[in-house]
Short mmCIF file of C-alpha atoms in Angstrom, two decimals:
data_model
loop_
_atom_site.label_atom_id
_atom_site.label_comp_id
_atom_site.label_asym_id
_atom_site.label_seq_id
_atom_site.Cartn_x
_atom_site.Cartn_y
_atom_site.Cartn_z
CA MET A 1 51.32 216.57 75.79
CA LEU A 2 52.63 215.54 78.82
CA SER A 3 50.45 215.98 81.97
CA PHE A 4 51.76 214.66 85.47
CA ALA A 5 51.35 216.09 89.11
CA CYS A 6 53.67 217.04 91.35
CA HIS A 7 54.03 215.46 95.15
CA CYS A 8 52.48 218.76 96.33
CA GLY A 9 49.66 218.37 93.78
CA HIS A 10 50.51 221.31 91.48
CA LYS A 11 49.62 219.71 87.79
CA PHE A 12 52.22 220.25 84.90
CA ASP A 13 51.09 220.24 81.24
CA LEU A 14 54.77 220.00 79.11
CA ALA A 15 55.22 219.55 75.23
CA ASP A 16 56.22 216.27 74.08
CA ASP A 17 60.13 217.28 73.46
CA GLU A 18 60.59 218.08 77.07
CA ALA A 19 60.21 214.40 78.37
CA GLY A 20 62.89 212.79 80.19
CA GLY A 21 64.19 216.38 81.61
CA LEU A 22 63.75 218.18 84.74
CA ILE A 23 61.14 221.12 85.95
CA GLN A 24 61.07 223.05 89.23
CA CYS A 25 57.72 223.55 90.79
CA PRO A 26 56.44 226.74 91.20
CA GLN A 27 54.77 225.79 94.40
CA CYS A 28 57.11 223.80 96.35
CA HIS A 29 60.09 224.66 94.51
CA ARG A 30 61.08 220.75 94.43
CA LEU A 31 62.61 219.50 91.24
CA ASN A 32 60.75 217.20 89.36
CA ASP A 33 61.46 214.32 87.05
CA VAL A 34 59.59 214.63 83.72
CA PRO A 35 58.55 211.25 82.80
CA THR A 36 59.01 209.81 79.43
CA LEU A 37 55.65 209.01 77.05
CA GLY A 38 56.16 205.15 78.10
CA ASP A 39 56.15 206.38 82.09
CA LEU A 40 52.63 208.21 82.07
CA ALA A 41 50.69 204.83 82.23
CA HIS A 42 52.58 203.96 85.31
CA LEU A 43 51.92 207.18 87.27
CA ASP A 44 49.53 207.82 89.87
CA ALA A 45 47.21 210.91 90.51
CA ASP A 46 50.04 212.26 93.11
CA GLY A 47 53.05 211.76 90.70
CA THR A 48 54.27 208.29 92.22
CA PHE A 49 55.02 205.57 90.17
CA LYS A 50 52.59 202.61 90.47
CA ILE A 51 54.04 199.10 91.53
CA ASP A 52 52.27 196.17 91.26
CA ALA A 53 52.60 193.06 93.46
CA SER A 54 55.05 190.58 91.68
CA PRO A 55 53.38 187.04 91.25
CA LEU A 56 54.91 184.38 93.33
CA ALA A 57 55.95 181.33 91.21
CA ALA A 58 55.90 177.98 92.97
CA GLU A 59 59.48 176.33 93.15
CA HIS A 60 59.22 173.13 94.25
CA ASP A 61 62.96 172.41 93.74
CA ARG A 62 64.12 175.87 94.97
CA MET A 63 65.80 174.73 97.68
CA ARG A 64 67.87 171.86 95.80
CA LYS A 65 68.97 174.30 93.28
CA LEU A 66 70.25 176.51 96.27
CA ARG A 67 72.31 173.67 97.69
CA GLU A 68 73.75 172.62 94.28
CA ALA A 69 74.69 176.47 93.41
CA PHE A 70 75.78 177.53 96.76
CA ALA A 71 76.73 174.43 98.76
CA PRO A 72 80.75 174.69 99.77
CA THR A 73 81.28 171.19 98.16
CA HIS A 74 81.19 170.04 94.65
CA LEU A 75 79.53 166.73 95.42
CA ASP A 76 75.91 165.77 95.93
CA ASP A 77 74.31 163.96 98.56
CA ASP A 78 75.06 160.60 96.89
CA GLY A 79 78.94 161.54 96.23
CA ASP A 80 78.33 162.39 92.60
CA GLU A 81 79.79 165.49 91.08
CA ILE A 82 76.96 168.03 90.84
CA ASP A 83 76.61 168.93 87.15
CA LEU A 84 75.82 172.70 86.80
CA ARG A 85 75.50 173.18 83.29
CA PRO A 86 71.62 173.56 81.78
CA SER A 87 69.81 170.64 81.39
CA PHE A 88 67.11 170.18 78.49
CA ASP A 89 64.31 170.81 80.96
CA ASP A 90 66.00 174.60 81.61
CA VAL A 91 66.63 175.24 78.07
CA ARG A 92 62.68 174.09 77.03
CA ARG A 93 61.63 176.38 80.04
CA ALA A 94 63.91 179.55 78.36
CA GLY A 95 61.61 178.77 75.17
CA ALA A 96 63.35 176.11 73.27
CA PRO A 97 61.57 174.26 70.82
CA PRO A 98 60.45 170.81 72.11
CA ASP A 99 62.03 168.69 69.80
CA LEU A 100 65.29 169.94 71.05
CA GLU A 101 66.92 166.59 71.77
CA SER A 102 66.04 164.72 68.38
CA ARG A 103 67.92 167.83 66.72
CA LYS A 104 71.40 166.98 65.33
CA PRO A 105 74.17 169.36 65.06
CA LEU A 106 74.35 171.18 61.93
CA PRO A 107 77.72 170.24 59.87
CA SER A 108 80.34 172.95 60.22
CA ARG A 109 80.80 174.78 56.98
CA PRO A 110 84.31 174.63 55.07
CA LYS A 111 86.47 177.31 55.63
CA TYR A 112 88.76 178.45 53.23
CA ASP A 113 92.24 180.50 53.07
CA PRO A 114 91.41 184.23 52.15
CA ALA A 115 94.74 184.69 50.60
CA THR A 116 95.11 181.17 48.75
CA GLY A 117 91.53 180.02 48.46
CA GLU A 118 92.85 176.62 49.63
CA LEU A 119 90.43 174.47 51.76
CA LEU A 120 91.60 174.19 55.47
CA ALA A 121 91.75 170.78 56.75
CA GLU A 122 90.80 170.44 60.40
CA LEU A 123 93.28 169.33 62.74
CA PRO A 124 93.21 166.15 64.67
CA ILE A 125 92.91 166.79 68.45
CA ILE A 126 95.79 164.65 70.56
CA PRO A 127 94.81 164.07 74.00
CA SER A 128 97.30 165.18 76.10
CA PRO A 129 99.73 163.33 78.03
CA PRO A 130 98.95 162.71 81.73
CA PRO A 131 100.89 165.17 83.83
CA GLN A 132 104.19 164.15 85.31
CA ALA A 133 106.12 165.38 88.17
CA PRO A 134 108.60 167.92 87.10
CA PRO A 135 112.00 167.16 87.81
CA LYS A 136 114.03 167.82 90.83
CA PRO A 137 116.19 171.15 90.12
CA ARG A 138 119.93 170.75 90.36
CA THR A 139 121.28 172.75 93.20
CA LEU A 140 124.54 174.41 93.32
CA ASN A 141 127.61 173.22 95.31
CA TYR A 142 126.93 175.86 98.06
CA ALA A 143 123.25 174.74 98.40
CA LYS A 144 123.94 171.13 98.60
CA PRO A 145 122.48 169.63 101.97
CA ARG A 146 124.95 168.76 104.44
CA SER A 147 126.17 165.26 104.26
CA ALA A 148 125.95 163.38 107.26
CA ARG A 149 129.06 161.30 106.19
CA ALA A 150 131.14 164.61 106.86
CA GLU A 151 129.32 165.26 110.04
CA ASN A 152 130.71 161.78 111.45
CA PRO A 153 134.02 161.18 112.14
CA TRP A 154 134.31 158.00 110.91
CA GLY A 155 132.22 159.03 107.81
CA ALA A 156 135.41 161.34 107.23
CA LEU A 157 137.32 158.62 106.50
CA VAL A 158 135.29 158.12 103.38
CA GLU A 159 134.75 161.54 102.65
CA LEU A 160 138.70 162.23 102.50
CA LEU A 161 138.65 160.20 99.66
CA MET A 162 136.42 161.96 97.48
CA PRO A 163 138.09 163.45 94.53
CA VAL A 164 137.98 167.35 95.68
CA ASN A 165 139.76 166.23 99.06
CA ALA A 166 141.90 163.38 97.36
CA VAL A 167 143.31 166.56 95.01
CA VAL A 168 144.09 168.77 98.06
CA MET A 169 146.30 166.02 99.63
CA PHE A 170 147.93 165.05 96.32
CA PHE A 171 149.31 168.75 96.56
CA VAL A 172 150.42 168.42 100.03
CA PHE A 173 151.91 165.00 99.11
CA LEU A 174 153.75 166.68 96.67
CA ALA A 175 154.76 169.57 98.65
CA TYR A 176 156.06 167.25 101.29
CA PHE A 177 158.10 165.62 98.47
CA LEU A 178 159.75 168.72 97.25
CA ALA A 179 160.64 169.49 100.79
CA GLN A 180 162.26 166.35 101.12
CA MET A 181 164.26 166.76 97.87
CA ALA A 182 165.43 170.44 98.96
CA SER A 183 166.56 169.05 102.26
CA TYR A 184 169.17 167.18 100.52
CA SER A 185 171.31 170.49 99.63
CA LEU A 186 172.48 172.76 102.32
CA VAL A 187 171.46 175.89 100.33
CA MET A 188 167.91 174.66 99.61
CA TRP A 189 167.15 174.06 103.41
CA ILE A 190 165.40 177.68 103.38
CA GLY A 191 163.12 176.26 100.73
CA ALA A 192 162.20 173.42 102.50
CA LEU A 193 161.82 175.09 105.67
CA GLY A 194 159.26 177.32 103.89
CA ILE A 195 157.66 174.45 102.36
CA ILE A 196 156.86 172.54 105.97
CA ALA A 197 155.61 176.29 107.05
CA LEU A 198 153.28 176.07 104.39
CA MET A 199 152.02 172.75 105.42
CA LEU A 200 151.72 173.52 109.06
CA ALA A 201 149.49 176.71 108.11
CA HIS A 202 147.05 174.28 105.98
CA TYR A 203 146.50 172.14 108.63
CA ALA A 204 145.44 174.99 111.01
CA VAL A 205 143.42 176.35 107.88
CA VAL A 206 141.76 172.53 107.69
CA VAL A 207 140.73 173.03 111.41
CA GLU A 208 139.31 176.42 110.75
CA GLU A 209 137.30 175.41 107.57
CA ILE A 210 136.13 172.26 108.98
CA GLY A 211 135.08 174.07 112.41
CA PRO A 212 133.89 177.67 112.64
CA GLU A 213 133.55 177.63 108.67
CA GLU A 214 131.41 174.44 108.73
CA ARG A 215 132.59 173.41 105.50
CA ASP A 216 132.46 169.51 104.27
CA GLU A 217 135.67 169.46 102.07
CA LEU A 218 138.99 170.42 102.75
CA PRO A 219 140.30 173.58 101.75
CA ARG A 220 142.70 174.23 98.69
CA PRO A 221 146.28 175.12 99.98
CA LEU A 222 146.74 178.78 99.90
CA ARG A 223 142.73 178.96 99.59
CA ASN A 224 142.41 182.78 99.10
CA VAL A 225 146.01 183.51 98.32
CA SER A 226 146.19 185.88 101.45
CA LEU A 227 149.30 186.20 103.05
CA SER A 228 147.77 187.18 106.52
CA ASP A 229 144.57 184.67 106.68
CA ASP A 230 146.15 181.97 104.79
CA VAL A 231 149.77 181.67 105.96
CA TRP A 232 150.98 183.84 108.53
CA ARG A 233 147.83 183.89 111.14
CA PRO A 234 147.61 179.60 110.50
CA LEU A 235 151.24 179.31 110.88
CA CYS A 236 151.50 181.07 114.01
CA ASN A 237 148.40 179.49 115.52
CA ALA A 238 150.08 175.94 114.45
CA LEU A 239 153.65 176.92 116.10
CA GLY A 240 152.21 178.41 119.04
CA ALA A 241 150.44 175.13 119.89
CA LEU A 242 153.27 172.98 119.33
CA MET A 243 155.63 175.26 121.56
CA LEU A 244 153.01 175.32 124.56
CA SER A 245 152.08 171.94 124.32
CA PHE A 246 155.91 170.55 124.21
CA ALA A 247 157.89 173.64 125.91
CA PRO A 248 157.59 171.66 129.16
CA ALA A 249 159.40 168.51 127.83
CA ILE A 250 161.99 170.72 126.05
CA LEU A 251 162.68 172.61 129.03
CA ILE A 252 163.01 169.26 131.10
CA ARG A 253 165.60 168.05 128.44
CA MET A 254 167.84 171.10 128.28
CA TYR A 255 168.14 171.67 132.17
CA ALA A 256 167.36 168.42 133.87
CA GLY A 257 170.43 166.59 132.79
CA PRO A 258 171.29 162.69 132.24
CA GLY A 259 169.65 160.25 134.03
CA GLN A 260 166.85 157.49 133.80
CA LEU A 261 164.60 160.05 136.27
CA ALA A 262 165.16 162.77 133.70
CA ALA A 263 164.26 160.64 130.49
CA ILE A 264 161.11 159.35 132.68
CA ALA A 265 160.12 163.35 133.13
CA VAL A 266 160.63 163.77 129.73
CA LEU A 267 158.70 161.17 128.38
CA ILE A 268 155.67 161.97 131.04
CA ALA A 269 156.01 165.51 129.61
CA THR A 270 156.05 164.61 126.01
CA VAL A 271 152.79 162.22 126.56
CA GLY A 272 151.15 165.12 128.31
CA GLY A 273 151.84 167.61 125.61
CA MET A 274 150.67 165.08 122.76
CA ILE A 275 147.33 164.78 124.59
CA VAL A 276 146.97 168.74 125.31
CA PHE A 277 148.02 169.82 121.90
CA PRO A 278 144.66 169.08 119.97
CA ALA A 279 143.08 171.23 122.35
CA THR A 280 145.63 174.02 122.24
CA LEU A 281 145.63 174.10 118.42
CA LEU A 282 141.58 174.25 118.75
CA THR A 283 141.70 177.09 121.19
CA LEU A 284 144.24 178.83 118.67
CA VAL A 285 142.45 178.69 115.98
CA ALA A 286 138.94 178.67 117.04
CA SER A 287 138.21 180.92 120.26
CA GLY A 288 139.07 184.26 118.99
CA ALA A 289 140.66 185.27 122.48
CA ALA A 290 143.39 182.80 122.42
CA LEU A 291 145.06 184.69 125.86
CA SER A 292 141.84 184.29 127.58
CA ASN A 293 141.06 180.81 127.13
CA LEU A 294 144.54 179.27 126.92
CA ARG A 295 144.17 179.27 130.73
CA PRO A 296 144.70 175.42 132.06
CA ASP A 297 141.30 174.77 133.40
CA ARG A 298 139.46 176.04 130.46
CA VAL A 299 141.71 174.00 128.22
CA ILE A 300 140.76 170.91 130.23
CA GLY A 301 137.00 172.13 130.28
CA LEU A 302 137.35 171.69 126.43
CA ILE A 303 138.66 168.26 126.74
CA ARG A 304 136.03 167.17 129.26
CA ALA A 305 133.21 168.70 127.10
CA ALA A 306 134.21 166.72 124.08
CA ALA A 307 135.51 163.61 125.88
CA PRO A 308 134.78 160.66 123.59
CA ALA A 309 135.45 162.58 120.40
CA TYR A 310 138.67 164.08 121.92
CA ALA A 311 139.69 160.44 122.66
CA LEU A 312 139.76 159.38 119.01
CA ALA A 313 141.16 162.83 117.93
CA THR A 314 144.10 162.54 120.08
CA ALA A 315 144.58 158.70 119.48
CA THR A 316 144.90 159.93 115.74
CA TRP A 317 147.34 162.65 116.47
CA PHE A 318 149.63 160.20 117.94
CA VAL A 319 149.40 158.03 115.23
CA ALA A 320 149.97 160.89 112.58
CA ALA A 321 152.75 162.44 114.53
CA ILE A 322 154.60 159.36 114.90
CA LEU A 323 154.28 158.64 111.42
CA THR A 324 155.35 162.30 110.60
CA VAL A 325 158.40 162.37 112.78
CA TRP A 326 159.46 158.99 111.29
CA ASN A 327 159.22 160.02 107.90
CA THR A 328 161.35 163.19 108.60
CA LEU A 329 164.06 162.10 110.98
CA GLY A 330 163.74 158.53 110.95
CA LEU A 331 167.03 157.34 110.04
CA ALA A 332 168.68 160.10 112.11
CA LEU A 333 167.06 158.57 114.70
CA ILE A 334 168.45 155.01 114.55
CA ASP A 335 171.51 155.81 113.11
CA PRO A 336 173.46 154.14 116.02
CA LEU A 337 171.54 151.09 115.15
CA THR A 338 172.09 151.01 111.30
CA GLN A 339 175.92 150.35 111.99
CA THR A 340 175.32 146.84 113.35
CA HIS A 341 171.91 146.39 111.51
CA ALA A 342 172.75 147.18 107.91
CA TRP A 343 168.86 145.65 106.91
CA LEU A 344 167.52 148.96 108.84
CA TRP A 345 168.58 150.81 105.22
CA LYS A 346 165.98 149.18 103.70
CA LEU A 347 163.47 151.45 105.63
CA ASN A 348 164.50 154.08 103.35
CA HIS A 349 163.50 152.47 100.40
CA PRO A 350 160.99 154.52 98.30
CA ALA A 351 158.59 151.52 98.42
CA VAL A 352 158.41 151.93 102.15
CA VAL A 353 159.02 155.80 102.52
CA TYR A 354 156.35 157.49 100.13
CA PRO A 355 153.36 154.97 101.53
CA LEU A 356 154.00 156.26 104.68
CA ILE A 357 154.03 159.86 103.74
CA ALA A 358 150.70 159.27 101.90
CA VAL A 359 149.25 157.54 104.80
CA SER A 360 150.62 160.38 107.58
CA ILE A 361 149.10 162.90 105.18
CA TYR A 362 145.92 161.12 105.09
CA LEU A 363 145.87 160.59 108.90
CA MET A 364 146.70 164.22 109.59
CA HIS A 365 143.69 165.77 107.38
CA TRP A 366 141.59 163.44 109.26
CA PHE A 367 142.74 164.45 112.49
CA CYS A 368 142.18 168.37 111.69
CA TRP A 369 138.92 167.34 110.53
CA GLN A 370 137.57 165.92 113.78
CA LEU A 371 138.77 168.75 115.52
CA GLY A 372 136.55 170.80 113.34
CA LEU A 373 133.78 168.31 114.12
CA ILE A 374 134.66 168.64 117.87
CA HIS A 375 134.21 172.53 117.56
CA ARG A 376 131.28 171.89 115.42
CA HIS A 377 129.27 169.80 117.68
CA HIS A 378 130.45 171.23 121.45
CA HIS A 379 131.09 174.72 120.62
CA ALA A 380 128.46 175.54 123.08
CA GLU A 381 129.63 173.43 125.83
CA PHE A 382 132.90 174.81 125.98
CA PRO A 383 134.05 177.23 128.99
CA TRP A 384 135.18 179.61 126.57
CA VAL A 385 135.22 183.53 127.22
CA LEU A 386 134.58 186.58 124.74
CA GLN A 387 132.41 184.16 122.65
CA ARG A 388 129.04 185.35 121.05
CA HIS A 389 126.42 186.50 123.52
CA ILE A 390 122.58 186.49 123.77
CA PRO A 391 121.21 188.61 126.14
CA LEU A 392 118.57 187.04 128.42
CA ASN A 393 115.90 189.10 127.69
CA ARG A 394 116.45 187.92 123.88
CA LEU A 395 116.72 184.45 125.14
CA ALA A 396 112.91 184.38 126.21
CA THR A 397 111.77 185.43 122.48
CA LEU A 398 113.83 182.15 121.13
CA PRO A 399 111.92 179.25 119.65
CA ASP A 400 111.78 176.13 122.26
CA GLN A 401 114.35 173.89 120.21
CA ALA A 402 116.97 176.66 120.36
CA ARG A 403 116.55 177.59 124.12
CA ALA A 404 116.51 173.97 124.78
CA ALA A 405 119.65 173.28 122.97
CA ARG A 406 121.48 176.14 124.91
CA PRO A 407 123.69 174.41 127.72
CA PRO A 408 122.54 175.06 131.41
CA LYS A 409 124.88 177.55 133.42
#
């Protein structure tokens, strides 16, 4: 029989099989939990549970244990690593026998293979070797860090001798050789002119690849086999720069007539065209708005913005152009002298001609590389129009380094 009281004082007398259930009080209509037989001894007269005060055990090292368990560091006050494993005292307090320390571990039982019945031998535990630094992953070609040598005009002299660049210059040399062989036949002159046009387009593509594209190697001839992007547009840029730079000298030569004064004027106009040609070529190749940026004041502003580097590029262009003209029209230029000085025909020997051709090709590529570096380093200082625009409200959100790198207005 289960006898207990509701909170209102109503007495219940229930059978033992109703223990643990629910019953509604007929007096206050409250649901009451029917206690179990083990709960009857802990019920008070008013139906509430009796709660005894828990004895307080004296823990002298409580704060030390709390610091060891919940400290933010794993070292104690002496600098030793805190060992949170249970000690023998903890094991004894848990009810372990007092001679626990003197007991030896029981030998493990032998194990047998359930299928064959053979005794399984224990495998020796070999300590693992100390951890080693993982090898550096090999990066793909496009993920290589930018070469500091390719960023320097003098380092580009060495960069041009790298195998990938040397192969490109070899094919240009081969094209020059084919053009020279074709020039000996009047029928093959058209093919020779086509090869020369491809070489001019290739030099303009080199400026574009090193400059706006920011590549660190020479482009292969006919890089994408696109008639527009690899031949026609670069050829128009190269021929346009030549015509705009040397048109004054040609016009003076055509209409000034003979005379020493006319020769001096032609020479001055030619030297001026040689100086202006690198800026004109770079503007046609990289500005994107050649008709607007070929204005004389903007071309002069380009030269002023990259004055030291532009001076080196112009000097390289002088030497490369002279060698190229000599390799093409050398004997024709000195034909009157060959009649009285027969030894000049030795300059037409292959041992002299082909090394000069190789040097001129090397210098022309170095000159184009320098123009690309000028665009790469000084593009923000050029007085070009119709370039990339950054609004003023966006400029305020740029990082400090990007804001400081922008040229003052």
